[in-house]
C-alpha cells in the first residue's frame, strides 16, 4: 500500500468510527465491518478486486462482487419488514 492509500485508510477509519459512535444517526449499516479483516485492518482477501479483470487499480475501498454480496447479506432487513397481524 502506498503512502497516499495508507493516509486515505486512516481518514476512512476515523470517519467510520465517528459514524459508528457519534450517536448522531438513528441507525447504521456498517458495510465496512462486512468486508474488514480484523487481524490486518484491511479488506478480507476474498473481497479484494482483481485488477486483471476490472482493469482499474484497487482503491482500498471498493470490493469485488463477492464483497458487495457480503455487504448486502450483512444488512438486517427486519426493521423494513411489514408488521404481521
PDB file of C-alpha atoms in Angstrom:
ATOM      1  CA  UNK A   1       0.000   0.000   0.000  1.00  0.00           C
ATOM      2  CA  UNK A   2       1.450   3.370  -0.932  1.00  0.00           C
ATOM      3  CA  UNK A   3       1.532   6.326   1.470  1.00  0.00           C
ATOM      4  CA  UNK A   4      -1.451   8.005  -0.210  1.00  0.00           C
ATOM      5  CA  UNK A   5      -3.562   4.864   0.199  1.00  0.00           C
ATOM      6  CA  UNK A   6      -2.407   4.479   3.801  1.00  0.00           C
ATOM      7  CA  UNK A   7      -3.371   8.088   4.559  1.00  0.00           C
ATOM      8  CA  UNK A   8      -6.773   7.546   2.923  1.00  0.00           C
ATOM      9  CA  UNK A   9      -7.294   4.443   5.038  1.00  0.00           C
ATOM     10  CA  UNK A  10      -6.568   6.418   8.224  1.00  0.00           C
ATOM     11  CA  UNK A  11      -9.130   9.057   7.260  1.00  0.00           C
ATOM     12  CA  UNK A  12     -11.662   6.372   6.305  1.00  0.00           C
ATOM     13  CA  UNK A  13     -11.179   4.681   9.686  1.00  0.00           C
ATOM     14  CA  UNK A  14     -11.696   7.975  11.514  1.00  0.00           C
ATOM     15  CA  UNK A  15     -14.881   8.729   9.592  1.00  0.00           C
ATOM     16  CA  UNK A  16     -16.240   5.217  10.141  1.00  0.00           C
ATOM     17  CA  UNK A  17     -15.507   5.432  13.882  1.00  0.00           C
ATOM     18  CA  UNK A  18     -17.373   8.746  14.083  1.00  0.00           C
ATOM     19  CA  UNK A  19     -20.380   7.345  12.219  1.00  0.00           C
ATOM     20  CA  UNK A  20     -20.457   4.248  14.450  1.00  0.00           C
ATOM     21  CA  UNK A  21     -20.109   6.035  17.785  1.00  0.00           C
ATOM     22  CA  UNK A  22     -21.337   9.636  17.494  1.00  0.00           C
ATOM     23  CA  UNK A  23     -24.973   8.886  18.272  1.00  0.00           C
ATOM     24  CA  UNK A  24     -25.872  11.324  15.517  1.00  0.00           C
ATOM     25  CA  UNK A  25     -27.652   8.657  13.480  1.00  0.00           C
ATOM     26  CA  UNK A  26     -30.757   6.611  14.283  1.00  0.00           C
ATOM     27  CA  UNK A  27     -29.068   3.511  12.913  1.00  0.00           C
ATOM     28  CA  UNK A  28     -26.018   2.449  10.998  1.00  0.00           C
ATOM     29  CA  UNK A  29     -25.492  -0.288   8.455  1.00  0.00           C
ATOM     30  CA  UNK A  30     -21.789  -0.956   8.873  1.00  0.00           C
ATOM     31  CA  UNK A  31     -20.739  -2.200   5.451  1.00  0.00           C
ATOM     32  CA  UNK A  32     -17.061  -1.777   6.322  1.00  0.00           C
ATOM     33  CA  UNK A  33     -17.388  -4.445   9.023  1.00  0.00           C
ATOM     34  CA  UNK A  34     -18.834  -6.886   6.492  1.00  0.00           C
ATOM     35  CA  UNK A  35     -15.613  -6.915   4.483  1.00  0.00           C
ATOM     36  CA  UNK A  36     -12.999  -5.995   7.111  1.00  0.00           C
ATOM     37  CA  UNK A  37     -10.306  -8.427   8.217  1.00  0.00           C
ATOM     38  CA  UNK A  38      -9.888  -7.509  11.907  1.00  0.00           C
ATOM     39  CA  UNK A  39      -6.426  -9.080  12.068  1.00  0.00           C
ATOM     40  CA  UNK A  40      -4.993  -6.832   9.355  1.00  0.00           C
ATOM     41  CA  UNK A  41      -7.352  -3.849   9.344  1.00  0.00           C
ATOM     42  CA  UNK A  42      -7.638  -4.266   5.578  1.00  0.00           C
ATOM     43  CA  UNK A  43     -10.306  -5.775   3.388  1.00  0.00           C
ATOM     44  CA  UNK A  44     -10.595  -9.564   3.638  1.00  0.00           C
ATOM     45  CA  UNK A  45      -8.580 -11.187   0.847  1.00  0.00           C
ATOM     46  CA  UNK A  46     -11.581 -12.839  -0.890  1.00  0.00           C
ATOM     47  CA  UNK A  47     -13.141  -9.396  -1.387  1.00  0.00           C
ATOM     48  CA  UNK A  48     -10.127  -7.601  -2.845  1.00  0.00           C
ATOM     49  CA  UNK A  49     -10.767  -6.794  -6.503  1.00  0.00           C
ATOM     50  CA  UNK A  50      -8.580  -8.466  -9.076  1.00  0.00           C
ATOM     51  CA  UNK A  51      -7.435  -5.601 -11.266  1.00  0.00           C
ATOM     52  CA  UNK A  52      -6.721  -8.138 -14.009  1.00  0.00           C
ATOM     53  CA  UNK A  53     -10.469  -8.346 -14.594  1.00  0.00           C
ATOM     54  CA  UNK A  54     -11.516  -4.773 -13.843  1.00  0.00           C
ATOM     55  CA  UNK A  55      -8.520  -3.085 -15.472  1.00  0.00           C
ATOM     56  CA  UNK A  56      -8.716  -0.486 -12.721  1.00  0.00           C
ATOM     57  CA  UNK A  57      -6.379  -0.125  -9.750  1.00  0.00           C
ATOM     58  CA  UNK A  58      -7.674  -1.189  -6.355  1.00  0.00           C
ATOM     59  CA  UNK A  59      -8.656   1.890  -4.331  1.00  0.00           C
ATOM     60  CA  UNK A  60      -8.657   0.084  -0.949  1.00  0.00           C
ATOM     61  CA  UNK A  61     -12.331   0.971  -0.547  1.00  0.00           C
ATOM     62  CA  UNK A  62     -14.491  -0.786  -3.157  1.00  0.00           C
ATOM     63  CA  UNK A  63     -14.674  -4.605  -3.026  1.00  0.00           C
ATOM     64  CA  UNK A  64     -15.220  -7.129  -5.784  1.00  0.00           C
ATOM     65  CA  UNK A  65     -18.618  -8.740  -6.457  1.00  0.00           C
ATOM     66  CA  UNK A  66     -18.208 -11.197  -3.566  1.00  0.00           C
ATOM     67  CA  UNK A  67     -17.536  -8.274  -1.247  1.00  0.00           C
ATOM     68  CA  UNK A  68     -20.653  -6.432  -2.382  1.00  0.00           C
ATOM     69  CA  UNK A  69     -22.623  -9.640  -1.831  1.00  0.00           C
ATOM     70  CA  UNK A  70     -21.229  -9.925   1.716  1.00  0.00           C
ATOM     71  CA  UNK A  71     -22.193  -6.302   2.336  1.00  0.00           C
ATOM     72  CA  UNK A  72     -25.741  -6.907   1.152  1.00  0.00           C
ATOM     73  CA  UNK A  73     -26.109 -10.028   3.259  1.00  0.00           C
ATOM     74  CA  UNK A  74     -24.938  -8.123   6.351  1.00  0.00           C
ATOM     75  CA  UNK A  75     -27.944  -5.780   6.274  1.00  0.00           C
ATOM     76  CA  UNK A  76     -30.670  -6.698   8.761  1.00  0.00           C
ATOM     77  CA  UNK A  77     -33.895  -6.116   6.847  1.00  0.00           C
ATOM     78  CA  UNK A  78     -36.127  -6.901   9.839  1.00  0.00           C
ATOM     79  CA  UNK A  79     -36.903  -3.229  10.544  1.00  0.00           C
ATOM     80  CA  UNK A  80     -38.217  -2.846   6.992  1.00  0.00           C
ATOM     81  CA  UNK A  81     -40.499  -5.899   7.031  1.00  0.00           C
ATOM     82  CA  UNK A  82     -44.235  -5.307   7.200  1.00  0.00           C
ATOM     83  CA  UNK A  83     -45.908  -5.913  10.543  1.00  0.00           C
ATOM     84  CA  UNK A  84     -47.617  -9.261  10.875  1.00  0.00           C
ATOM     85  CA  UNK A  85     -51.086  -9.324  12.359  1.00  0.00           C
TER      86      UNK A  85
END
